[in-house]
PDB file of C-alpha atoms in Angstrom:
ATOM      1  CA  UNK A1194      -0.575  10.926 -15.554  1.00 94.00           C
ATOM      2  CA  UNK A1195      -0.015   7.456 -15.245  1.00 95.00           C
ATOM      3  CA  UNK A1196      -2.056   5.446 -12.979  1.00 97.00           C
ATOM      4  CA  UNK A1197      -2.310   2.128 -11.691  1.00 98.00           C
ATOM      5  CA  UNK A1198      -5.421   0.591  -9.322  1.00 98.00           C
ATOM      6  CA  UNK A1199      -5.415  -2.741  -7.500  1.00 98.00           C
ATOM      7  CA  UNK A1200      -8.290  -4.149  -6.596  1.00 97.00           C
ATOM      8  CA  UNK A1201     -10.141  -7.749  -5.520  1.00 97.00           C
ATOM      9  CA  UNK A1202      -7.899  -8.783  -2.843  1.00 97.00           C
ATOM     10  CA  UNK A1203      -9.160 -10.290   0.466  1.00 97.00           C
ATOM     11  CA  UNK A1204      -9.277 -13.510   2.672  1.00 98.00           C
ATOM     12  CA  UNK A1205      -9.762 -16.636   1.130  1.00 97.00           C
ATOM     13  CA  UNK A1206      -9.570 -20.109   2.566  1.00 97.00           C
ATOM     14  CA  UNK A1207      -6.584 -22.380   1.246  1.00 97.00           C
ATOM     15  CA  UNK A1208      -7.375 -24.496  -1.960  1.00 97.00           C
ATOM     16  CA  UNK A1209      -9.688 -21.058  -3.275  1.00 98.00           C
ATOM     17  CA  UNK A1210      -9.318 -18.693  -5.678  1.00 98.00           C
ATOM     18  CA  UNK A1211      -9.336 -14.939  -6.240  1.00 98.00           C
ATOM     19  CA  UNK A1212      -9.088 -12.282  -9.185  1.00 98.00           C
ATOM     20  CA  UNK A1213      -6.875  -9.423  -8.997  1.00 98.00           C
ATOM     21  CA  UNK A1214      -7.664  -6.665 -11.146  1.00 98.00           C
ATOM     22  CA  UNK A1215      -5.278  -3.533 -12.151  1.00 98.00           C
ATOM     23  CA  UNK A1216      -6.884  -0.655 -13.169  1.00 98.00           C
ATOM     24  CA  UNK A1217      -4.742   1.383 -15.940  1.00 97.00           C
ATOM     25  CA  UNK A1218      -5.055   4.986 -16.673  1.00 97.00           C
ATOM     26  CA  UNK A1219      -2.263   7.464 -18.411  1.00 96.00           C
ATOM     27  CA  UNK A1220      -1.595   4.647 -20.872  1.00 95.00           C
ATOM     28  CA  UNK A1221      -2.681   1.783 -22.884  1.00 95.00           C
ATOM     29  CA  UNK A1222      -2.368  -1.553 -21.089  1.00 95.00           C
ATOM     30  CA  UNK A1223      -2.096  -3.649 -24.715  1.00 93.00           C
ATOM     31  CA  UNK A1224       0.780  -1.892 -26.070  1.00 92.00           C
ATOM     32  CA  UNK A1225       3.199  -2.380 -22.884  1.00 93.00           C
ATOM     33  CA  UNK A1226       4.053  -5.002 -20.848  1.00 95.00           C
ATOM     34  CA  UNK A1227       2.535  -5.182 -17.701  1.00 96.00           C
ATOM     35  CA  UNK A1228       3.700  -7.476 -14.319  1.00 97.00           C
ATOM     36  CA  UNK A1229       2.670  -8.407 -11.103  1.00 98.00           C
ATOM     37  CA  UNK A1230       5.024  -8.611  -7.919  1.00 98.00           C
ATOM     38  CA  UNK A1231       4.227  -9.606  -4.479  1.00 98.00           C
ATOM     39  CA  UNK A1232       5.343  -9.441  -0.908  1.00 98.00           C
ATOM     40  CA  UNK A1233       4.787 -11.135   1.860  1.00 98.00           C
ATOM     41  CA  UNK A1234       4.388  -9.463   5.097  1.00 96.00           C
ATOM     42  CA  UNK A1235       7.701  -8.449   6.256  1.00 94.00           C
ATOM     43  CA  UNK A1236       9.397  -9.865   3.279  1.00 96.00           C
ATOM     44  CA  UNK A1237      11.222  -8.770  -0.062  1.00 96.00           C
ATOM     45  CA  UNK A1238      10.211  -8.094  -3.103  1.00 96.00           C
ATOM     46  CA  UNK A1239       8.724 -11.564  -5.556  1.00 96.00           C
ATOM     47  CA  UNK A1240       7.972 -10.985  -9.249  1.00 95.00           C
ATOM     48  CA  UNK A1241       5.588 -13.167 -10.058  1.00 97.00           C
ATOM     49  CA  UNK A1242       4.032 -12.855 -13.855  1.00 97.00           C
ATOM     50  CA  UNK A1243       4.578 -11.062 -17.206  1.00 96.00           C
ATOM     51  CA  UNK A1244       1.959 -10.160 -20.142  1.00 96.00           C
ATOM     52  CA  UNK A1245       4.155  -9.030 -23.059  1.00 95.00           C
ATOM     53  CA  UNK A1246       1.829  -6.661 -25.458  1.00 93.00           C
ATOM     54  CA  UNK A1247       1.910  -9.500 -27.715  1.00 93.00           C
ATOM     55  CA  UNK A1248      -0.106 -11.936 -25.562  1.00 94.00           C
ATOM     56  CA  UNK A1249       2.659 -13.841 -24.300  1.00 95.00           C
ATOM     57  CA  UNK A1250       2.633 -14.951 -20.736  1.00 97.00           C
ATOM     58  CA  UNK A1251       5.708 -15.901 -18.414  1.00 96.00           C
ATOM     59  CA  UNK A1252       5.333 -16.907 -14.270  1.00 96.00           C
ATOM     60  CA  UNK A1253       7.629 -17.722 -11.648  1.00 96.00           C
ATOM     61  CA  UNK A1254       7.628 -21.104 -10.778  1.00 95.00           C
ATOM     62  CA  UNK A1255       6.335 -20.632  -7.609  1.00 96.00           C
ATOM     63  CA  UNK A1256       3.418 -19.999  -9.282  1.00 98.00           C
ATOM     64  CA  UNK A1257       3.008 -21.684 -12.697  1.00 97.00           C
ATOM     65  CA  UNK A1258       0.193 -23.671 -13.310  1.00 97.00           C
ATOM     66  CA  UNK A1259      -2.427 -22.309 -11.021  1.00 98.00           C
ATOM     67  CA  UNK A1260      -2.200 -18.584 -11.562  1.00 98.00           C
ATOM     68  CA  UNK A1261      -2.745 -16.957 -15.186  1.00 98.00           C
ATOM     69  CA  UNK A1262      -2.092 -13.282 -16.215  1.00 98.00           C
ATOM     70  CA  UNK A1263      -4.447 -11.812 -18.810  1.00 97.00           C
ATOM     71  CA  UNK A1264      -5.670  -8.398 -19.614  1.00 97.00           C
ATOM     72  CA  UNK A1265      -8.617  -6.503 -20.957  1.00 96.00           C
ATOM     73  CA  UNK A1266      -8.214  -4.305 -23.573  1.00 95.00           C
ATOM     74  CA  UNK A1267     -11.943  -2.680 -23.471  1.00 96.00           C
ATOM     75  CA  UNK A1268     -10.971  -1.299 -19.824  1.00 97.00           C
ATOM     76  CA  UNK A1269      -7.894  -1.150 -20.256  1.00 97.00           C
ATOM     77  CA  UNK A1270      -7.501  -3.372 -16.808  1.00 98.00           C
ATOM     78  CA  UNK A1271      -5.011  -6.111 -16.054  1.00 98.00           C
ATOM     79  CA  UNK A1272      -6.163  -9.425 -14.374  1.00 98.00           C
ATOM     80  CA  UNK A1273      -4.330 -12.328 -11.835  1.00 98.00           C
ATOM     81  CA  UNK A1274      -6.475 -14.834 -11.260  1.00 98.00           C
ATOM     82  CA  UNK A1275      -4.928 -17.235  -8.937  1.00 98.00           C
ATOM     83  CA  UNK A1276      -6.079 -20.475  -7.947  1.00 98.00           C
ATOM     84  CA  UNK A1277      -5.194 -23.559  -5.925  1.00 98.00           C
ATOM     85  CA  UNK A1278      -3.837 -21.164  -3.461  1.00 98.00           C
ATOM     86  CA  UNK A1279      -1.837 -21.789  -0.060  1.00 98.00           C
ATOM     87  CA  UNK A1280      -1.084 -20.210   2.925  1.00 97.00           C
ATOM     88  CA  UNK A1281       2.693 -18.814   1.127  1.00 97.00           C
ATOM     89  CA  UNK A1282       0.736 -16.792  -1.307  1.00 98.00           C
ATOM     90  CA  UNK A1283      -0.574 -14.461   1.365  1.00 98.00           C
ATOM     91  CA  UNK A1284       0.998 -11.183   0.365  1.00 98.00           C
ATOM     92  CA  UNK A1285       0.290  -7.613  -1.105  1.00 98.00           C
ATOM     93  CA  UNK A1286       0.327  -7.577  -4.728  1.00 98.00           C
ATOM     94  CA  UNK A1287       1.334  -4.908  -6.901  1.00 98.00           C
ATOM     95  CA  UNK A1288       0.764  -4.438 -10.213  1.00 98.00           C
ATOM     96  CA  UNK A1289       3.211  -2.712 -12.409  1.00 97.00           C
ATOM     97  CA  UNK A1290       4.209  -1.415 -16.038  1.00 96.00           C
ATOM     98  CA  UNK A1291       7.539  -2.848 -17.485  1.00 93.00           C
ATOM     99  CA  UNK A1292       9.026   0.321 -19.549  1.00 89.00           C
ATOM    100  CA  UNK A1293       9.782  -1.384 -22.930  1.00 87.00           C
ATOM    101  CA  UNK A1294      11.945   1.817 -23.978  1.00 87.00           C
ATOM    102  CA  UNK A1295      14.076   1.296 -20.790  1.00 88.00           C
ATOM    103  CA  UNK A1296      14.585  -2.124 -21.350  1.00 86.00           C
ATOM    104  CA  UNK A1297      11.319  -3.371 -19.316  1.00 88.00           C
ATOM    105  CA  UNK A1298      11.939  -1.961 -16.565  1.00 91.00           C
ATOM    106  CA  UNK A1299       9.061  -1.710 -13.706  1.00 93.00           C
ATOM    107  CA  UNK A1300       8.798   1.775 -13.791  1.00 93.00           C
ATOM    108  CA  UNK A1301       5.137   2.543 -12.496  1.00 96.00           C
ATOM    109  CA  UNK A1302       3.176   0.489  -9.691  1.00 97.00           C
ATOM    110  CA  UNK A1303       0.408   0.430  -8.233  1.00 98.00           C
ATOM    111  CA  UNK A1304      -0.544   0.762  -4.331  1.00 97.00           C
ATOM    112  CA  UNK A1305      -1.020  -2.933  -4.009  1.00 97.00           C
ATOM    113  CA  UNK A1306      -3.730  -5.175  -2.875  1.00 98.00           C
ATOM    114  CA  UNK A1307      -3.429  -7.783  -0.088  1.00 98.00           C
ATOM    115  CA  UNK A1308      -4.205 -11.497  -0.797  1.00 98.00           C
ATOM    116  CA  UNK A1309      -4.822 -13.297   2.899  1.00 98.00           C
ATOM    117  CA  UNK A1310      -4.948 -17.352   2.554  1.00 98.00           C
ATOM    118  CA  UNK A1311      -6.065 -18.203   5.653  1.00 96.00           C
ATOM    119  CA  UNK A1312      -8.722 -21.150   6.990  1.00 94.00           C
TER     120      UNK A1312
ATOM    121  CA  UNK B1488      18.323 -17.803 -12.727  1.00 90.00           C
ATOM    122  CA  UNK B1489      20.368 -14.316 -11.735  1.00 95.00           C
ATOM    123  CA  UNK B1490      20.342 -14.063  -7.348  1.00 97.00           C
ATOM    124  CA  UNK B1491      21.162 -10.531  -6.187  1.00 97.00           C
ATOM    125  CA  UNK B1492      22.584  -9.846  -2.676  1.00 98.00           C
ATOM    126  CA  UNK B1493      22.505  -6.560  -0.930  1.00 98.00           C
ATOM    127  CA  UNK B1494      24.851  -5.633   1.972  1.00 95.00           C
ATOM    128  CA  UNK B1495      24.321  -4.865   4.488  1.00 96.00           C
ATOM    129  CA  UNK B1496      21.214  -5.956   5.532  1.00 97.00           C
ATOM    130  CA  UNK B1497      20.239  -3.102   7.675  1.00 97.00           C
ATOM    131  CA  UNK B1498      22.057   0.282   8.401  1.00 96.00           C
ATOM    132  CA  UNK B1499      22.230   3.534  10.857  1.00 97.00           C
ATOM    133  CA  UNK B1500      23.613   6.839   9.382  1.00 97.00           C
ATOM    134  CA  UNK B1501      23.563   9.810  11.148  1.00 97.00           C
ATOM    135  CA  UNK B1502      21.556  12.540   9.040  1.00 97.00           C
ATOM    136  CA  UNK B1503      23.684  14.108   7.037  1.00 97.00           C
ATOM    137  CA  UNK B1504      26.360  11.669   6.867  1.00 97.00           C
ATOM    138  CA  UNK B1505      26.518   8.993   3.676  1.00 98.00           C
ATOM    139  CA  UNK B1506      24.828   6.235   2.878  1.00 98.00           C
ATOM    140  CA  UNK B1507      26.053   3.244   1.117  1.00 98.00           C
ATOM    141  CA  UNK B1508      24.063   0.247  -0.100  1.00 98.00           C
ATOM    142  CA  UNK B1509      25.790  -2.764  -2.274  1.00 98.00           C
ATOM    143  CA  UNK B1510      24.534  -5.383  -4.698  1.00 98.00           C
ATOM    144  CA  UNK B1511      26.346  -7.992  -6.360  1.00 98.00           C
ATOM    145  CA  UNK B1512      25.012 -10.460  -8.903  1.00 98.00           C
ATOM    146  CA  UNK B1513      25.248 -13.979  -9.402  1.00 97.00           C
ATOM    147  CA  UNK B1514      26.209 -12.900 -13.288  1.00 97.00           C
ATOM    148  CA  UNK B1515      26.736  -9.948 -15.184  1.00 97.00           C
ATOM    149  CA  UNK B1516      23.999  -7.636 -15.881  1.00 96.00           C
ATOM    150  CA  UNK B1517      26.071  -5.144 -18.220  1.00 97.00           C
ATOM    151  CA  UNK B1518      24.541  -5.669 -21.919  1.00 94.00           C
ATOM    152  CA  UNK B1519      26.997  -5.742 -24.050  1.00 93.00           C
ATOM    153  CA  UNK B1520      25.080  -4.068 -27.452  1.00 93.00           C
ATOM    154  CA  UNK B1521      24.242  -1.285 -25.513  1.00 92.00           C
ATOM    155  CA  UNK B1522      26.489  -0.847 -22.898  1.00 95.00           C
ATOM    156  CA  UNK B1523      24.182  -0.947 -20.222  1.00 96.00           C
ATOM    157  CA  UNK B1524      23.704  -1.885 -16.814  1.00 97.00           C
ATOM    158  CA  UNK B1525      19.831  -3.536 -16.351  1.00 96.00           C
ATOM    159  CA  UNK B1526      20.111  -2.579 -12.619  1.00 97.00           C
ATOM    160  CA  UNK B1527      17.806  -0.686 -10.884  1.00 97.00           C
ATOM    161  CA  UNK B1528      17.419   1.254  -7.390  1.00 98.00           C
ATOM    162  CA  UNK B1529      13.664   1.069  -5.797  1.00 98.00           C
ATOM    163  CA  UNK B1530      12.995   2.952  -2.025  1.00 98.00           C
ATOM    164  CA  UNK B1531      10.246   1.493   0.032  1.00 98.00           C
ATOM    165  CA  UNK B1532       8.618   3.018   2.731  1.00 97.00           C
ATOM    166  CA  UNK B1533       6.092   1.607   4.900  1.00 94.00           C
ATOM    167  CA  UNK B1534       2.804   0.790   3.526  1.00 93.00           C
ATOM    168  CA  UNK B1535       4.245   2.241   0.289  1.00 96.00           C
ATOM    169  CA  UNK B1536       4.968   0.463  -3.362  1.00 97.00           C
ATOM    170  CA  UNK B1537       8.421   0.539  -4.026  1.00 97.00           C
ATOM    171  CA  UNK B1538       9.358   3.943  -5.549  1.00 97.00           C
ATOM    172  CA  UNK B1539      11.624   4.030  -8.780  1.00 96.00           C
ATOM    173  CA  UNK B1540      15.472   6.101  -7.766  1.00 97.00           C
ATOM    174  CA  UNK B1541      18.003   4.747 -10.135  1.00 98.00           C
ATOM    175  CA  UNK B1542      17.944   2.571 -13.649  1.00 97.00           C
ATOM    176  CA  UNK B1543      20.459   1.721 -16.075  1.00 97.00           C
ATOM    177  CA  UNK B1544      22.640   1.567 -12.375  1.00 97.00           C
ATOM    178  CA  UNK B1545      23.357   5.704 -12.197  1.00 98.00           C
ATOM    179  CA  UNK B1546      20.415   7.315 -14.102  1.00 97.00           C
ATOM    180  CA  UNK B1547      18.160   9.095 -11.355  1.00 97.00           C
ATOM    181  CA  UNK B1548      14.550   9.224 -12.258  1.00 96.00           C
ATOM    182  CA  UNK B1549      13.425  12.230 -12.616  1.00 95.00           C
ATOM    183  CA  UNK B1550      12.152  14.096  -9.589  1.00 96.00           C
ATOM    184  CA  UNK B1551      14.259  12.393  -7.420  1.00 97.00           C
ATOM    185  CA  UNK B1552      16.833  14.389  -5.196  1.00 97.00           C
ATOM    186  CA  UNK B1553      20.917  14.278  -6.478  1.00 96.00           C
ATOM    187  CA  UNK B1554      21.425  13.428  -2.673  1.00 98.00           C
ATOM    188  CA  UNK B1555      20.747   9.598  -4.661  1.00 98.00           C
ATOM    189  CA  UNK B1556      23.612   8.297  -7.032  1.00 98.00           C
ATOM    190  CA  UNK B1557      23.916   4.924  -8.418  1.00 98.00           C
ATOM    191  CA  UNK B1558      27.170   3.559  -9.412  1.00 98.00           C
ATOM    192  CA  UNK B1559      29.017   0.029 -10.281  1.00 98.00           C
ATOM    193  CA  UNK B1560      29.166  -2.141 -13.700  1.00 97.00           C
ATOM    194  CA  UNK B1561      29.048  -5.692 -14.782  1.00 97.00           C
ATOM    195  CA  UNK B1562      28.087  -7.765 -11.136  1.00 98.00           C
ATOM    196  CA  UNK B1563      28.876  -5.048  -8.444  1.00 98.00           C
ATOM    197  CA  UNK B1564      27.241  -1.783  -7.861  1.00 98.00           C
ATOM    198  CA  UNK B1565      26.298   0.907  -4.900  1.00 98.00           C
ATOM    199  CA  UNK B1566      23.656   3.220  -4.299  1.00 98.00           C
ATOM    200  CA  UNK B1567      25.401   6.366  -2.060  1.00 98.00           C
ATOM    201  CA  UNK B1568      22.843   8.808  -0.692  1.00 98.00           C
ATOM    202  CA  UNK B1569      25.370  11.883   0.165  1.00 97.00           C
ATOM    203  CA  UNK B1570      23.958  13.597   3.092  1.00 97.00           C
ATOM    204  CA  UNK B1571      21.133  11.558   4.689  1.00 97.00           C
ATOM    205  CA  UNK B1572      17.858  13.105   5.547  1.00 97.00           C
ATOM    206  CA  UNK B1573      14.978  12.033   7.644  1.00 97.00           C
ATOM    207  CA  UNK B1574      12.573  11.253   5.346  1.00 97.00           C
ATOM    208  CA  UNK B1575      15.075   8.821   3.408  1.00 98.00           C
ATOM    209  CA  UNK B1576      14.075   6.348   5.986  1.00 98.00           C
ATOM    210  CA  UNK B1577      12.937   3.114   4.143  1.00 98.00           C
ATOM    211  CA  UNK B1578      14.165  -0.063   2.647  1.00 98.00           C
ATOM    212  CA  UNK B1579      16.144  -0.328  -0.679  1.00 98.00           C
ATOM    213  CA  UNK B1580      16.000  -3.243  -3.610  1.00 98.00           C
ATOM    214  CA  UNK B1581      18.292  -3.588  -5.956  1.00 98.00           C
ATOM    215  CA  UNK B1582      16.685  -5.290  -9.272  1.00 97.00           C
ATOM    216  CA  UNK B1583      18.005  -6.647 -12.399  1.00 96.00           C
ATOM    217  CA  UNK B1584      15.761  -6.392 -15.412  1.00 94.00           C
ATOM    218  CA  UNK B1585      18.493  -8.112 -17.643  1.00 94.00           C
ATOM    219  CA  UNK B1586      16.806 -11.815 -17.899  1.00 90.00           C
ATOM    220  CA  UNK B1587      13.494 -10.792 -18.391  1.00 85.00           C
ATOM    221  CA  UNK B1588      10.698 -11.713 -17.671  1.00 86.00           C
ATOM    222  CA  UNK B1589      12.766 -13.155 -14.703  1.00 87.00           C
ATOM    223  CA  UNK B1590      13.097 -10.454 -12.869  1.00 91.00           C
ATOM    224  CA  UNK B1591      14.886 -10.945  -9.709  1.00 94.00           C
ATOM    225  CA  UNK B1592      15.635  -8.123  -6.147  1.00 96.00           C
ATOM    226  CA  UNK B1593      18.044  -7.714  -3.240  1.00 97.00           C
ATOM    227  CA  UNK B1594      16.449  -9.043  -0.414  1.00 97.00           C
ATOM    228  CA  UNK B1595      16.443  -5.372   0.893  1.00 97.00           C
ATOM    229  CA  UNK B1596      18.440  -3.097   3.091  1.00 98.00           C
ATOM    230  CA  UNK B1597      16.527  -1.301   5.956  1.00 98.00           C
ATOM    231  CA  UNK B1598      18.268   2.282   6.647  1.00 98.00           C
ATOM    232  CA  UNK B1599      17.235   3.952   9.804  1.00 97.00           C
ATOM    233  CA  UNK B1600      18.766   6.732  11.620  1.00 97.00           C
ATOM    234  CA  UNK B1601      21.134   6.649  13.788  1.00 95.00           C
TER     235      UNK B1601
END
């Protein structure tokens, strides 16, 4: 069964920084793709970054430069650590696999974990 | 960047009446080698993660009721649910996964009863 964990949000002032991790289980993290998507309270749905089995990385531009995607293959976990961050980035955060046999898309998530940024 | 727009915004059905949700967008999301629609139908409830209903714009995922049908091509499409029950109270995305990795949703469609 595939499973997906979120962990290592919280309340952090603005200008801090905070790891996400995404716990995998049912499936090998390195050989898919694997995304994270936010949403702010009350709001839609924001996808926010991309790790592509290969090692390539992709980020919305609300985001680029001060959050980075990686993964780790030993515990088969998937990381967001995001820095520099402001008051907009308060959200839940959801991790989630991108099917590559249905054309990538999200088809598992995760419960979500929620990022405060708050002084 | 491809923008997708639901209508309407919210909605009240009467249970067991239909349901219809639209989303257009800004381009085509019909793939021409394939002949497929990257579109795909999420539910939300609250305090939930989105839940998969519909990809390729009218393939149900499995487990979930036939009450749920997906249909449309190219930059228009609907989600119908036939004969609305109470627990199909939630909010509904629309999602194109054609320009990955820039995905892009609806800005959602709460459905309540009526």
């Amino acid at each position: 069964e595939v499973q997906l964990v979120e962990s290592g949000g919280g309340l952090v002032q603005p200008g801090g920084s905070l790891r996400l991790s995404c716990a995998a289980s049912g499936f090998t993290v390195s050989s898919n793709y694997m995304s994270w998507v936010r949403q702010a309270p009350g709001k839609g749905l924001e996808w926010v970054s991309v790790i592509y089995s290969g090692g390539s990385t992709y980020y919305a531009d609300s985001v680029k430069g001060r959050f980075t995607i990686s993964r780790d293959n030993s515990k088969n976990t998937l990381y967001l650590q995001m820095n520099s961050l402001r008051a907009e980035d308060t959200a839940v955060y959801y991790c989630a696999r991108a099917s590559v046999r249905l054309g990538e898309l999200l088809d598992y998530w995760g419960q979500g974990t929620l990022v405060t940024v708050s002084s | 960047d491809i923008v997708m727009t639901q209508s309407p915004d919210s909605l009240a059905v009467s249970l067991g009446e239909r349901a219809t949700i639209n989303c257009k967008s800004s381009q085509s999301v019909l793939y021409s080698s394939n002949n497929k629609n990257y579109l795909a139908w999420y539910q939300q409830k609250p305090g939930q993660p989105p839940k998969l209903l519909i990809y390729w714009a009218s393939t149900r995922e499995s487990g979930v009721p036939d009450r749920f049908s997906g249909s449309g091509s190219g930059t228009d499409f609907t989600l119908t649910i036939s004969s609305l029950q109470a627990e199909d109270v939630a909010v509904y995305y629309c999602q194109q996964y054609y320009s990955t990795p820039l995905y892009s949703f609806g800005q959602g469609t709460k459905l309540e009863i009526k």
